Every structure is written in structure tokens, then in C-alpha cells.
Coordinates of C-alpha atoms (C1' of nucleotides) in Angstrom, one line a residue:
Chain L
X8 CA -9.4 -17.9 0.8
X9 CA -9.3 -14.6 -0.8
X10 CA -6.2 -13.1 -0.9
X11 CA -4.5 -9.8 -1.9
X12 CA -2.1 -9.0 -4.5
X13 CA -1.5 -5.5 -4.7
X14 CA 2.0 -3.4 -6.3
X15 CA 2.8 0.3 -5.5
X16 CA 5.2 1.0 -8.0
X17 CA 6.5 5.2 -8.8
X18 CA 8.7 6.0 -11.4
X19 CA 10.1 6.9 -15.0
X20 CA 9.5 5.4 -18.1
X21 CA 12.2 4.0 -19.7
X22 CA 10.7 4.0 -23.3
X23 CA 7.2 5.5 -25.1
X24 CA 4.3 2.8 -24.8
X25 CA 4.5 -0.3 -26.8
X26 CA 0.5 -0.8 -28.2
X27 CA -1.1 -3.1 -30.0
X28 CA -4.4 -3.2 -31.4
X29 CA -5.9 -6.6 -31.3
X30 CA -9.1 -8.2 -32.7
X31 CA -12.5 -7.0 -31.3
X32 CA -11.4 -3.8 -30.0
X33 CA -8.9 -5.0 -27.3
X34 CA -6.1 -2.8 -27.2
X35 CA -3.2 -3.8 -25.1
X36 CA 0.0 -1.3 -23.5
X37 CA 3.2 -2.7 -22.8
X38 CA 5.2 -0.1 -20.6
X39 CA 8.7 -0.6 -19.3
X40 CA 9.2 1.6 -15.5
X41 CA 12.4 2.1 -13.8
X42 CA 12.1 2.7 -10.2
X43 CA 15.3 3.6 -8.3
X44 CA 16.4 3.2 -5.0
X45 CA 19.3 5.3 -3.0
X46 CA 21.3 4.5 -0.3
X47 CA 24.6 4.7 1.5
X48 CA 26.5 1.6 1.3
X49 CA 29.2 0.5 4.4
X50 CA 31.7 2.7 3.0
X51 CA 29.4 5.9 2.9
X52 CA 29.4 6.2 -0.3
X53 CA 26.0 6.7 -2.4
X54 CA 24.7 3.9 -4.4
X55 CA 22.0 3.3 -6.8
X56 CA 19.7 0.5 -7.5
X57 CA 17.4 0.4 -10.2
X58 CA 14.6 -2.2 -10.8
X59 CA 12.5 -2.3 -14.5
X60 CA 8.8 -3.5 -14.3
X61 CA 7.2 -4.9 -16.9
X62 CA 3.5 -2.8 -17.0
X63 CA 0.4 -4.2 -18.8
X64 CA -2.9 -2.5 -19.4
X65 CA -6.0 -3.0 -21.3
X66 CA -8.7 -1.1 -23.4
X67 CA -9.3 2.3 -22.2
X68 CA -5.9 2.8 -20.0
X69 CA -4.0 1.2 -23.1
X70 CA -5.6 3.8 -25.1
X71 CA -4.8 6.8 -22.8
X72 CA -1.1 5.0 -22.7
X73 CA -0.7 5.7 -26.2
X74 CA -1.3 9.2 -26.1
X75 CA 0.0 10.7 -23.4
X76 CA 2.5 8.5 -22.2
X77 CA 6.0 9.3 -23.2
X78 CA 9.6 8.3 -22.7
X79 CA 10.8 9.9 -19.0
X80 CA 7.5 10.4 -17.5
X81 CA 7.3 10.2 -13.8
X82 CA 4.4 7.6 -12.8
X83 CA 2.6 6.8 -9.9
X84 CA 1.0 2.8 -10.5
X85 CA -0.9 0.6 -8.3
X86 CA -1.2 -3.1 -10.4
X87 CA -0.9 -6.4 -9.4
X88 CA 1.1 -9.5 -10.1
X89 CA 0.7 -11.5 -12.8
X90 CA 2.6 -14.5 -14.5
X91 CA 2.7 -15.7 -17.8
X92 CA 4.0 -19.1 -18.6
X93 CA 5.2 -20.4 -22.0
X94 CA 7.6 -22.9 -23.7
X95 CA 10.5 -21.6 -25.5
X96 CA 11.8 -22.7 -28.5
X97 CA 14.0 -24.9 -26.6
X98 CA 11.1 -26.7 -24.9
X99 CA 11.4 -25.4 -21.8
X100 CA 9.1 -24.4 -19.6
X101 CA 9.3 -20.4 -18.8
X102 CA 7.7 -18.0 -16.8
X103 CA 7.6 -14.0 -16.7
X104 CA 6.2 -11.5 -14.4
X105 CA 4.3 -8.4 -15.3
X106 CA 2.6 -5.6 -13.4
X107 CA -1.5 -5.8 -14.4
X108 CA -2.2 -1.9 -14.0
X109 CA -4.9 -1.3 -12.3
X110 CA -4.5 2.7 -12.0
X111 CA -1.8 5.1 -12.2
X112 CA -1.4 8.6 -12.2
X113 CA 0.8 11.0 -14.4
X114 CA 3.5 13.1 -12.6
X115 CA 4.7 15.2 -14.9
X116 CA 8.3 14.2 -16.1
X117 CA 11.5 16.0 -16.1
X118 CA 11.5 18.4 -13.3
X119 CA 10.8 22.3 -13.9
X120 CA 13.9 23.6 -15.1
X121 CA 15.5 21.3 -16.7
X122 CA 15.9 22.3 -20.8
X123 CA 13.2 20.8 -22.8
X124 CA 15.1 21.8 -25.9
X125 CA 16.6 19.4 -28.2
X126 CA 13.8 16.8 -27.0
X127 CA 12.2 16.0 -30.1
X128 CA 10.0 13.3 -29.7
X129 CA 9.7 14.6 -26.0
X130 CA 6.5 14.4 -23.8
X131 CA 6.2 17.9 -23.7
X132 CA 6.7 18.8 -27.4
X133 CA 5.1 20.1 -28.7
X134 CA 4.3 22.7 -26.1
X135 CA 3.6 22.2 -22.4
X136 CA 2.7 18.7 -21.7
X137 CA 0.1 16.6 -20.9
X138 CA -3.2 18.6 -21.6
X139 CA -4.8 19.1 -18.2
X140 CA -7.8 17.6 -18.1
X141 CA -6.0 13.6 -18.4
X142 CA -2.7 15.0 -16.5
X143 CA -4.9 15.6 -13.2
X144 CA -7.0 12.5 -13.5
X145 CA -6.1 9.6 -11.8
X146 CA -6.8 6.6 -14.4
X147 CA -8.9 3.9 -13.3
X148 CA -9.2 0.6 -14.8
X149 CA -11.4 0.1 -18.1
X150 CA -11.9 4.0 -17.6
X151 CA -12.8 5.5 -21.0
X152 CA -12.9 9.4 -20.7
X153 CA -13.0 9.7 -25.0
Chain Z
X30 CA 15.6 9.9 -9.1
X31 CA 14.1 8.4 -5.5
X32 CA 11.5 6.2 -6.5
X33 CA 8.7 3.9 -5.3
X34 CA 8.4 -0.1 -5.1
X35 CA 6.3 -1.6 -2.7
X36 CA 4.4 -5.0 -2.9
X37 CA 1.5 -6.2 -0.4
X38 CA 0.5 -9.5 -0.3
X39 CA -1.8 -11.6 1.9
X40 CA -1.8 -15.2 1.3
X41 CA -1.3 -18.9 2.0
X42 CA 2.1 -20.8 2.0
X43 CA 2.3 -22.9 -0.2
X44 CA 5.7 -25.3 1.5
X45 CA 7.5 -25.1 4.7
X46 CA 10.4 -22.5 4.1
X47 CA 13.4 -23.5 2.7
X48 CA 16.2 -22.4 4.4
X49 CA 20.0 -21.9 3.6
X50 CA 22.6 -21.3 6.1
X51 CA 25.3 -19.5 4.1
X52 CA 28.8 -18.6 5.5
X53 CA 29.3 -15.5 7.4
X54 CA 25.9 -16.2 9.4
X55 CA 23.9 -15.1 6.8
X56 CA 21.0 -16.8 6.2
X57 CA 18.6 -17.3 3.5
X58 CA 14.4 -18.4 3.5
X59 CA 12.5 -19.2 0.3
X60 CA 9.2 -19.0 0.7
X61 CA 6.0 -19.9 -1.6
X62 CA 2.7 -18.0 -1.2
X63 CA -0.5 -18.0 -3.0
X64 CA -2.9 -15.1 -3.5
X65 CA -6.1 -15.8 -4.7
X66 CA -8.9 -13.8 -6.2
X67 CA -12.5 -14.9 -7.0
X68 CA -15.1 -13.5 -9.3
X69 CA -17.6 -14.0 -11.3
X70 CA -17.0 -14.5 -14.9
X71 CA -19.9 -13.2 -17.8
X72 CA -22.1 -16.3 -17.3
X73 CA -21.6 -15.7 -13.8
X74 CA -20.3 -18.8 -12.6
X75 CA -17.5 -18.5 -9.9
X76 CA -13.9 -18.5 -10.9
X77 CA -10.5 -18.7 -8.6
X78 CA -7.6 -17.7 -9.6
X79 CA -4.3 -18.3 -7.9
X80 CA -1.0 -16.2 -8.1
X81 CA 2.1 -18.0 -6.6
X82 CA 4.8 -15.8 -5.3
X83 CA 8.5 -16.3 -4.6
X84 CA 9.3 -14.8 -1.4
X85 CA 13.0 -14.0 -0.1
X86 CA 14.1 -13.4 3.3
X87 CA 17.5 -12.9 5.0
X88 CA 19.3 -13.2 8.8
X89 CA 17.0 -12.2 11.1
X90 CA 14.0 -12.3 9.3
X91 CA 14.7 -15.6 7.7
X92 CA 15.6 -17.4 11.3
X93 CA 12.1 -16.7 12.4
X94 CA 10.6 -17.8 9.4
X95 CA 12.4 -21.5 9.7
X96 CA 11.1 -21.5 13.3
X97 CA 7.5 -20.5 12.6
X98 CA 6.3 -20.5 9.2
X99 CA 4.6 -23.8 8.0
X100 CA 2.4 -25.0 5.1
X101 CA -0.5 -23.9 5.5
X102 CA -0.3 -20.6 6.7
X103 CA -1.9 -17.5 6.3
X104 CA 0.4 -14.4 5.7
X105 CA 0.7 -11.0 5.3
X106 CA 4.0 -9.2 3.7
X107 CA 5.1 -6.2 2.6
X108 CA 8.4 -5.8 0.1
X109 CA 9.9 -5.1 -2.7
X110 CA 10.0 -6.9 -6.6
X111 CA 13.4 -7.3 -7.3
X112 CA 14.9 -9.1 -10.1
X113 CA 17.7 -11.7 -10.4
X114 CA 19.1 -12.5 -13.7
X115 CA 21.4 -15.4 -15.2
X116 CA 22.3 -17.5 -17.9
X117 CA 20.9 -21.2 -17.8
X118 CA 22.8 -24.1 -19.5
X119 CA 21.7 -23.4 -23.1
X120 CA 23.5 -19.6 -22.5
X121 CA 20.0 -18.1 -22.8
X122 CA 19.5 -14.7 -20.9
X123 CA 17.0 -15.4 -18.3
X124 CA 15.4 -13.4 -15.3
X125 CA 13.7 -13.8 -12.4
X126 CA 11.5 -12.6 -9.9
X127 CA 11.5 -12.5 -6.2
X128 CA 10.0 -11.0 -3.5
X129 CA 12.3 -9.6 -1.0
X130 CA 10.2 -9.3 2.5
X131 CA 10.6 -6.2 4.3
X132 CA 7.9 -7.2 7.2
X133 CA 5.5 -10.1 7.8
X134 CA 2.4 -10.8 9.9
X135 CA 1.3 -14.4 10.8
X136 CA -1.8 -14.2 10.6
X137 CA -2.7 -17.9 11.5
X138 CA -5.0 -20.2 9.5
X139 CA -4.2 -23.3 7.0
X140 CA -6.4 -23.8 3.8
X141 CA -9.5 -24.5 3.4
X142 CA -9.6 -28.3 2.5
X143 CA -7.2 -29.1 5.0
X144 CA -7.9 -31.6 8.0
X145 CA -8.6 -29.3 10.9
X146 CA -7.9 -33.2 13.2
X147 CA -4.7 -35.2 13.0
X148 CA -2.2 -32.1 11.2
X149 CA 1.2 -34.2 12.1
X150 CA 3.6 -32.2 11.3
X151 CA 1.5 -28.8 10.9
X152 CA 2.7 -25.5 12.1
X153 CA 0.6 -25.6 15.4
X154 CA 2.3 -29.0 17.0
X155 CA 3.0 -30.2 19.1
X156 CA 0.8 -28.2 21.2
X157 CA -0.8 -24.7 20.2
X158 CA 0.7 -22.2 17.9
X159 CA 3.6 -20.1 17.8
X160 CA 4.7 -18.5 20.8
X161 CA 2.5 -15.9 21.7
X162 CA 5.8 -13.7 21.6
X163 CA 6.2 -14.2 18.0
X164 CA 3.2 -14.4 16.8
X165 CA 1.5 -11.1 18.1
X166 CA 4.9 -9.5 16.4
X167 CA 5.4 -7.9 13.4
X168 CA 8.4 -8.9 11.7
X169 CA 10.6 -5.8 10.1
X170 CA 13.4 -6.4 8.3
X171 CA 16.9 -7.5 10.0
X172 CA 14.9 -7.7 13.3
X173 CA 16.5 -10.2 15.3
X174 CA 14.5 -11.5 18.6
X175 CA 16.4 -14.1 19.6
Chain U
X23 CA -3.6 17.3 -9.8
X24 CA -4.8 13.9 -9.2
X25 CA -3.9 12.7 -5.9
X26 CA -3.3 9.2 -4.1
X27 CA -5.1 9.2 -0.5
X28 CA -5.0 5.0 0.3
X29 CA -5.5 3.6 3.6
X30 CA -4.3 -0.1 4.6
X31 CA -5.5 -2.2 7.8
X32 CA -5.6 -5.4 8.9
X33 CA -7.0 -5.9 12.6
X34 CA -10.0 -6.3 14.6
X35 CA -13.5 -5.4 14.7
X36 CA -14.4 -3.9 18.7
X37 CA -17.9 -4.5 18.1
X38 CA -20.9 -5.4 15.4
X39 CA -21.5 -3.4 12.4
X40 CA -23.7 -0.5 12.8
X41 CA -26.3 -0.7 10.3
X42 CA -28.4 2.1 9.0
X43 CA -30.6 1.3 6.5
X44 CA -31.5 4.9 4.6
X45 CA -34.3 6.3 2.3
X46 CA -33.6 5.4 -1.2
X47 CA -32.4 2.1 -0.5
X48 CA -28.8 3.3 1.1
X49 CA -27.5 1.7 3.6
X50 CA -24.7 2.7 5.6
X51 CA -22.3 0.5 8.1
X52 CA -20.3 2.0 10.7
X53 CA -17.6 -0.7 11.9
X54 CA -14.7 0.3 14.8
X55 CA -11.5 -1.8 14.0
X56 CA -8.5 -1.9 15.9
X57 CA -5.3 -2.0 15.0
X58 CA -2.7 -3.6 17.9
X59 CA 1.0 -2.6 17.5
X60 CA 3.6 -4.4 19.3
X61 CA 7.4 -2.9 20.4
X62 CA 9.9 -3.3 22.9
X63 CA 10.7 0.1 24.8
X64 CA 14.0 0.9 26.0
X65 CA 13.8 -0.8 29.2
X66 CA 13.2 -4.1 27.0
X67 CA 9.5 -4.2 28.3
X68 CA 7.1 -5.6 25.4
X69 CA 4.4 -2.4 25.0
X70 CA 1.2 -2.3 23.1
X71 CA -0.6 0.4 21.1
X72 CA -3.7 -0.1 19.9
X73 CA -5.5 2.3 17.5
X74 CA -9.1 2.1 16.8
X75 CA -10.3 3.1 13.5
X76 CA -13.7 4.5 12.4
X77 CA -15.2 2.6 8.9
X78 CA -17.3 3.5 6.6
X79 CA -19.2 1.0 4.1
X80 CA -22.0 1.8 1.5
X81 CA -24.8 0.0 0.1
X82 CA -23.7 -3.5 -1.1
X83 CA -20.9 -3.9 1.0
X84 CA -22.8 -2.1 4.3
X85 CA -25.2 -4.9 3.7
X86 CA -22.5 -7.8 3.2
X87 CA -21.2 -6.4 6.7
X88 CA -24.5 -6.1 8.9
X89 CA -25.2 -10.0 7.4
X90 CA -21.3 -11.7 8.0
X91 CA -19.1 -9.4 9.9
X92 CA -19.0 -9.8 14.0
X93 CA -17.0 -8.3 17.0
X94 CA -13.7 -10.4 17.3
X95 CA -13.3 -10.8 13.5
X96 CA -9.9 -9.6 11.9
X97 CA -10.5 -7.8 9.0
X98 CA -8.1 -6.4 5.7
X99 CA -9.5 -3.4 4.7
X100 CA -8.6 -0.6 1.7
X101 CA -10.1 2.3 1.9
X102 CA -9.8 6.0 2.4
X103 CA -9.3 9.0 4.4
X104 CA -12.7 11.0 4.3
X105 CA -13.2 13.9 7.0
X106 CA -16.5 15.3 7.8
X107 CA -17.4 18.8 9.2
X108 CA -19.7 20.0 11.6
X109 CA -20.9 22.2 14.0
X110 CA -20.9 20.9 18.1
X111 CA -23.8 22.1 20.3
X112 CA -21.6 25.1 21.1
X113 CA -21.2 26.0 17.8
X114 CA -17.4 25.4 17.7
X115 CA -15.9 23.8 14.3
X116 CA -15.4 20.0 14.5
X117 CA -13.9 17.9 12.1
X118 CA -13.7 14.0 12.3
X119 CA -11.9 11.2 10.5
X120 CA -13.3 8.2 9.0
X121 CA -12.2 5.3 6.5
X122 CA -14.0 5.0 3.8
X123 CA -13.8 1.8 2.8
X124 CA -13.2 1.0 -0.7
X125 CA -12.5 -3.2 -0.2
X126 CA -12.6 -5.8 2.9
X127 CA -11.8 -9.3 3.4
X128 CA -12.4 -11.2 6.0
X129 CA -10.0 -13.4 7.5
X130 CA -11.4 -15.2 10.5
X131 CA -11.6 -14.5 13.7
X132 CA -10.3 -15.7 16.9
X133 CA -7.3 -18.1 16.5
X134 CA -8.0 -21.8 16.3
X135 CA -7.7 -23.1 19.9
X136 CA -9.2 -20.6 21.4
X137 CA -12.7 -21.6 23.0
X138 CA -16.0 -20.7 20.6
X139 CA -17.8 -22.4 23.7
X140 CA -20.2 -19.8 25.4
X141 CA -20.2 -17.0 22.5
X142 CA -23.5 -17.1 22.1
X143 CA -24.1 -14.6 19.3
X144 CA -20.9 -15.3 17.8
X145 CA -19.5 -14.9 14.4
X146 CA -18.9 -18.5 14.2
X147 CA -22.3 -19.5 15.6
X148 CA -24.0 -22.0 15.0
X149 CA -21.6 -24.2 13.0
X150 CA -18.3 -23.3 11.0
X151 CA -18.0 -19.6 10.7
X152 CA -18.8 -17.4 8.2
X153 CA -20.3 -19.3 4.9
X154 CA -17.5 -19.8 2.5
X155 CA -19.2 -18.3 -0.5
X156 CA -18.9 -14.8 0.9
X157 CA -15.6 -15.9 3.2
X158 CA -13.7 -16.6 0.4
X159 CA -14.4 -13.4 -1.2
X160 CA -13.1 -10.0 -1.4
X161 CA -15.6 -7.3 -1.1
X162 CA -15.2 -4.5 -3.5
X163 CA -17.2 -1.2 -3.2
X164 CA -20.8 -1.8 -4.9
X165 CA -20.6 -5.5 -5.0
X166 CA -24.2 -6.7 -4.6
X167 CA -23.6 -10.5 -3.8
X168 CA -27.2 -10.8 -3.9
Chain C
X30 CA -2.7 -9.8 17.6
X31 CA -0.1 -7.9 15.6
X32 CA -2.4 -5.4 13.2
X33 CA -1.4 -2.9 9.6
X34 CA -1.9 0.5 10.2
X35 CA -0.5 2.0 6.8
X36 CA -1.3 5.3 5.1
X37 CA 0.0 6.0 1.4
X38 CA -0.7 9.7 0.3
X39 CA 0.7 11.6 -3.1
X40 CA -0.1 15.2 -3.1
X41 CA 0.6 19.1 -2.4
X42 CA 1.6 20.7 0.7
X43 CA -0.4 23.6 1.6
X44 CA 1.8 25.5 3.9
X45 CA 5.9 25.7 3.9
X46 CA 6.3 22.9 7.2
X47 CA 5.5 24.2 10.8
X48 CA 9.0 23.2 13.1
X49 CA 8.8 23.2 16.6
X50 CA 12.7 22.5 18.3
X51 CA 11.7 20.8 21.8
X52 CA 13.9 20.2 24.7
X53 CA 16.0 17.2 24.3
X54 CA 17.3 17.5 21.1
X55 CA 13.3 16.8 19.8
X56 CA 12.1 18.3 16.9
X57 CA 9.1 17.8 15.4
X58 CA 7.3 19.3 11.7
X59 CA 3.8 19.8 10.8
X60 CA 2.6 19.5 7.2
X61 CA -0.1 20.2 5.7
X62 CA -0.8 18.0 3.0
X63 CA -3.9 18.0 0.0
X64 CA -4.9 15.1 -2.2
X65 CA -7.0 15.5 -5.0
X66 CA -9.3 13.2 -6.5
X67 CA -11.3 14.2 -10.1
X68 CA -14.5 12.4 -11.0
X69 CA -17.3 13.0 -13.3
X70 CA -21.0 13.1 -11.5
X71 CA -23.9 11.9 -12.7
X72 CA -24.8 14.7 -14.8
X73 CA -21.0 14.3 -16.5
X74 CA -19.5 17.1 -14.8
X75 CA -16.1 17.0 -13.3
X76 CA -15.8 17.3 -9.7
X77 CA -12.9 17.9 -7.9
X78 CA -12.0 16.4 -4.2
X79 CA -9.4 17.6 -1.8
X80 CA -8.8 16.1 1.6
X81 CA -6.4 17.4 3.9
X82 CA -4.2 15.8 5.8
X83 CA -2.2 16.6 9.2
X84 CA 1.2 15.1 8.8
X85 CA 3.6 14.8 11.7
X86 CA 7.4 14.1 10.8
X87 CA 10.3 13.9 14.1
X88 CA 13.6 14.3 14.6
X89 CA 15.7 13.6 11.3
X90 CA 12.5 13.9 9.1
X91 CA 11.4 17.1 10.4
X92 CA 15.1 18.4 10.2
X93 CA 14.9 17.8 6.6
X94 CA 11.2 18.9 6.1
X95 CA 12.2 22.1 7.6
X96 CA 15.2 22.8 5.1
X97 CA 13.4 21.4 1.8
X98 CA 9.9 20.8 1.7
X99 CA 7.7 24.4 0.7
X100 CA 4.2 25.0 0.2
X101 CA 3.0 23.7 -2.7
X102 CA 5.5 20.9 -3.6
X103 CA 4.4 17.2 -4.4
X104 CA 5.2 14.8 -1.7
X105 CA 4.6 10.9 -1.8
X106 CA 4.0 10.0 1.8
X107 CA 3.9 6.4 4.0
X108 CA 2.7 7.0 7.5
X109 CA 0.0 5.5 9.5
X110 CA -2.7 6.8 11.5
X111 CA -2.2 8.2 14.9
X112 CA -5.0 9.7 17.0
X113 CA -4.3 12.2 20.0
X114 CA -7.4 12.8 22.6
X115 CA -7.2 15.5 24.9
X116 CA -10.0 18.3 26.3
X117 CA -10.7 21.4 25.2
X118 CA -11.6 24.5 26.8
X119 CA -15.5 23.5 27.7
X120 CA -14.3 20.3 29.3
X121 CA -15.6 18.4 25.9
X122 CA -13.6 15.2 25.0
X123 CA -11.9 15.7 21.5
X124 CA -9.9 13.3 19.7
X125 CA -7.6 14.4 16.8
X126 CA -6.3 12.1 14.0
X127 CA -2.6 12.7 12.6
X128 CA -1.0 11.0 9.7
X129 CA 2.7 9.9 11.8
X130 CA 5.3 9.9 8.5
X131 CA 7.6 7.0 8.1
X132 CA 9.2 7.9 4.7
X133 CA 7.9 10.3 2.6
X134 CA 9.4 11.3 -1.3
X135 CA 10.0 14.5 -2.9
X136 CA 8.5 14.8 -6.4
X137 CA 8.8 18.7 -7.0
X138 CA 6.5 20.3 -9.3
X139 CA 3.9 22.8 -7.7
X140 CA 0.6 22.9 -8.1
X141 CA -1.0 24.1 -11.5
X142 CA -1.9 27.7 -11.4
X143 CA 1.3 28.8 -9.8
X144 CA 3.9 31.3 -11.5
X145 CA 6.7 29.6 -12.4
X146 CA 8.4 32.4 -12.3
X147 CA 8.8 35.5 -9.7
X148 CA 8.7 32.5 -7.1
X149 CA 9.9 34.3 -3.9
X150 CA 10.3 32.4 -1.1
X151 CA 9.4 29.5 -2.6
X152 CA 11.0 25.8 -2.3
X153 CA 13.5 26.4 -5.6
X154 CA 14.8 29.4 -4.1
X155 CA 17.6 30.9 -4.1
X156 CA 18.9 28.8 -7.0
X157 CA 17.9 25.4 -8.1
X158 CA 15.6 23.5 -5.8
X159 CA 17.0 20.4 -3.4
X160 CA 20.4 19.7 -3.2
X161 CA 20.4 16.4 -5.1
X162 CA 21.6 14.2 -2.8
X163 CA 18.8 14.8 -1.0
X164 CA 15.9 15.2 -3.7
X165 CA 17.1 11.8 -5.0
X166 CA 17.0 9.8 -1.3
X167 CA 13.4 8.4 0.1
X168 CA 13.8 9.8 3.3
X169 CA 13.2 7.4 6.1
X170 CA 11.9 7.4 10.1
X171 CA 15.4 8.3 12.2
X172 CA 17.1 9.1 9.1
X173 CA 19.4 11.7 10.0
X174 CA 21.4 12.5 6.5
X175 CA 23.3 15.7 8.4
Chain I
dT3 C1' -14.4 -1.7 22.4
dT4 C1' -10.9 -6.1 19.5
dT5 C1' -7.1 -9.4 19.4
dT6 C1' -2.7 -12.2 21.5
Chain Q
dT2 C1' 15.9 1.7 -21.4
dT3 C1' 14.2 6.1 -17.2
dT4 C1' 15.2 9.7 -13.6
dT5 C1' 18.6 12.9 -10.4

DNA sequence: TTTT
DNA sequence: TTTT
């Protein structure tokens, strides 16, 4: 029976993309999210939870990854599940969960006001961000606007 | 920042629940689901592939589950990915993933290959379902109809 | 800036597809779903809502519907919010809603038990329900199973 | 049969919020909300979308629409679909279709084309935008954070 | 107008 | 390891 697997995932990257350039053109994007959750516990006061995801994307997305993706950016993902299973050195039989994007859309990152200064390496050094033209699309899978 | 993590899934279990009475009235349901997607690959032959989820849910949520969720079953559920982590024996770092269920529909059915005659023990004996109560409910979180 | 606009529903169809088939080879479906919500008022009283929801398919998938989809069937749907404009006989502004829809998967229709006997014209006439070639699969926008 | 009726939006408001305070203690907001959605036609142009959406918030949501949400700020939205019929003047049936928020999250930012600065009356005035225990909390259906 |  |  057909089924649906679907992830809704908004939030800041904890680290630039990781990419790697394979044989035959494949180009793969590792990205690491944080999404964070607020609430009041019993005693009022305010806690935080944070959850990383591990984010996967292929080919054109991977490439648009790589070059406008930074450290701090705000995302907006829609993915699905998807396990890997391996032995480890030890022989055992392990499993890991990542998020196969499927589309996501940039945010922006650091909120208007906050001092970009002293942010080298930054996503908006080395002037004002994103360039518009990717920062307003919404990037679809095996999308390849270059 | 507040942030975003939501997970849709509709699928087939994949076990009875497992259940876990803890102390304190809390109780605990594990729950196995498969999605699974279909396509066509490039010599256009049909293939399936399956994604099996581990789902979690607590107290209220988790009581109704023992009572009506069976093998078989065809589900839809909304939550969040969140992430346990632990040493096993060898000391190694490990993490996991779980599902933490937020709401549930029944949605009925058992999988295809199944005998439709003769289901002994199946979620709809002795007689006809679940209770028209439960069934035509959605299930929220820490909602208790008993 | 890119936007998200994503619409999620899983209920019933009021009626059969209604099929226009266009110059140019389009073909456009119109389906009515409802969508049944279930709550205890105050009083304790079990209440319904029911909201009925107009769809929109395309080409590939409008032609999918008008062959497999029947009154009574639930249905998972993605889509989105479109609105279109026009001018009533009066000449007042009107605007109206509909879902595009962007995915579907059927999921059956009425529960097992219930009586097939006497639907004649039936979405599980003559035999076993819909075939499972095209049951089994998710119905993405443009997909010509054909 | 219990159904899914779930909206997920991510755009700009178009208006500051419209609060109406009701007998009762009611009080309900009306936002207007525009998502965007870029494509290239077939002659490789880039087209531009919007849709607009009515959004309806009560009580504790529209308290806290009303102190922090201003035109042009980016909102993540959950909701579902809610129609209201009524007549109009010339006796005509009329149905309307609201977007009925359940949680919705502040993202800041404004849309492009704005001056960042010389921003009177807008949602980061007087000072610094949102108190942050509020910018950082989803805001839930009944949450009343006053 | 669906479904339970 | 992000963000506020």
C-alpha cells in the first residue's frame, strides 16, 4: 500500500554544508539543522529543547547547498525519512536516520539587527546575503537553476 | 529561536504495540510502522521500497493504542523526530531515533497479502472493529477517553 | 520571498470525479472531499463537523481519478490553496477556494464489514476494488501511468 | 470517519492584524497573510505567485497577534481550513473559506523592498522587535502567555 | 454530498 | 554545532 513519509523540519544550521563530489557528476550535501523547541516546564520556568537532523541532498540542491548555505541560516525543509544501515567495526549491526531533502527554502539568518561584524566566514560577508534571485526561490528537488 | 519539527506518516503496523506500564501511571507504547513508496526505476520496472518507523507514545495516548492498535493496521500520525542517545556495552556513543506521536487516525485496513478469512487474533475480533467511539476519533496527545 | 502554501487531507470523496476533458488534450477533475472532525462539547455530547473541500487535478492525475476514484473512497491528498476570481451575473467581485492538488493516494473505501451488496456502480464493483497496480500507488502531479 | 484537515503556510502579512474584542472576554484577529511561489515559464522567464490568505486567530492567539505581529513580517502558520456560508445583500448564497490558526511562528524579517530604516509604526518599533520570550515560543491554540 |  |  502506498504510504507517506513526509518531514517539516524549520531551523538554523549548526555548521556550513559538508559536500562531496562523487564519480559521474553526483554531488552529495550533508547539512546538520537544529530545531528548537520552548516551553514552560511545572515550575514555570522556560526551557529549551533542541533536536539536530541529519539533512541529505543530491545533485542540483547539493550544489546550491554549497554556495549559499552557511553556518546560522534559518531553513524551511520538507524531506523524508531515510535509514542507512551498516556494520561497525565491531560487527554490529547499526542504523542511522537522515532527512532526504526534498525542498527547502532560505530564511535569511540572523535577524535584522543583530551585528554582522566580526563574522568572517559569515553568510552575509561579504555584503548583504544571499543574492536574490536563489534567496526567494523555493528549491525543488534535482532543480538546477545554473 | 522557536523552531519547526513535524513528521507525517501514513502506514502499516508492522507488530501489535508493545506496551510498558511504568510506575507513577505512566505508560509507554512502541509501535512499528512501515511507509512505502513505489516507482518506477530507468528500465521501468516497479520497485517498492519500505521505511520502518519507531513510533513512541505515552499515558493516554499509549492506553488506547494497547486497546486498539493491531498488526496489520493502517495508520496515520503526526509528531515529532526526537532523538535518544546512550552508550552500548562496548562504551560506543550511539543514538537513536524515535517518533514521538502527537495524534493518530486509524484508518482501518491490514496488508495486502494478508487472509481477509480466518484473522485469529487480528485487530477486528472477535466481532467487528474498534468501537465506533474510538475509531471515528482522532487521537491528540495526553487525550484520555476512558 | 519564496513562500510555503501546503494543504493536508485525508477524508472522503461526496461524489464521482468531475471530468472535463479540454482542447489540447487537458483534462481537468473536480472532486468534493470531506473532511469529518470529531469533539466532545462542554455538555460531554460527541459533535461532528464536517468540511467539504473543493479539488483540483490536471491532466495525468485528472485522468487517473475519472478511471479509479468513486463517491465513498477516503482519499490523502497534498496539494494547494489556489483562489480564482470572477465576476457574478451582478457584476459583484467573487473569489473562490480550491485545492490544487499536487499528490493523492487512495486508501480504500468503506470499512471492511460494511455491506458492498447493492452498490451497483460502486468503487469496488465488480470484484476486489480498485486494481492494485494503481492502488498501491501514490499519484504525483503529471504522472501518466499510461 | 475521523478526517485531516491541515494547512501549513510560510509567508508575509499584508496588513498590521485586524482585533475585534467581543463580549465574553472573546477576541478574535484577522490576518492577512501572502505566500509567494517563483517559477520559470516556458519561455524561461521568472514568474512570481502570490496567494492570499484569510487567517483567523482567538482568544490567546489574537491577544498576541494584536501586540506583535505587523504588516509585513514572516509568519510560519498551522491552521486548517474553515468555511463560513452566509447571504449577501441580493439574497445570493456565498460561502467564504478562512484559514482557523492553531500555532503559528514568528520569523521576522520584512519583505524585500522595505526600508530598513525610517520604519515608523512598524513591528520593531519603538526599540527592538518582540520581546524574546515571546519571539522565541511557537505560539499555540488557547495559549494565553499573559 | 462522504464516512463512522 | 545553530538560533533567541
Amino acid at each position: 500500500m502506498a504510504g507517506v513519509n513526509k518531514v517539516i523540519l524549520l531551523g538554523n544550521l549548526g555548521a556550513d554544508p559538508e559536500v562531496k563530489h562523487l564519480e559521474g557528476d553526483k554531488v552529495v550535501a550533508n547539512l546538520r539543522l537544529a530545531t528548537t523547541e520552548a516551553y514552560k516546564d511545572r515550575a514555570g520556568n522556560r526551557v529549551e529543547n533542541t533536536e539536530w537532523h541529519d539533512l541529505e541532498l543530491w545533485d542540483g540542491q547539493a550544489k546550491i547547498a554549497e554556495q549559499y548555505l552557511k553556518k546560522g541560516m534559518q531553513l524551511y525543509v520538507e524531506g523524508k525519512i531515510k535509514s542507512d544501515s551498516w556494520q561497525d567495526e565491531q560487527g554490529n549491526n547499526r542504523k542511522r536516520i537522515k532527512i532526504r531533502v526534498l525542498s527547502f527554502t532560505m530564511l535569511g539568518g540572523k535577524p535584522e539587527g543583530s551585528s554582522p561584524s566580526g563574522n568572517t566566514g559569515n553568510y552575509n560577508t561579504p555584503s548583504s546575503g544571499p543574492s536574490p534571485s536563489v534567496a526567494e526561490a523555493t528549491v525543488e528537488d534535482d532543480d538546477l537553476p545554473f
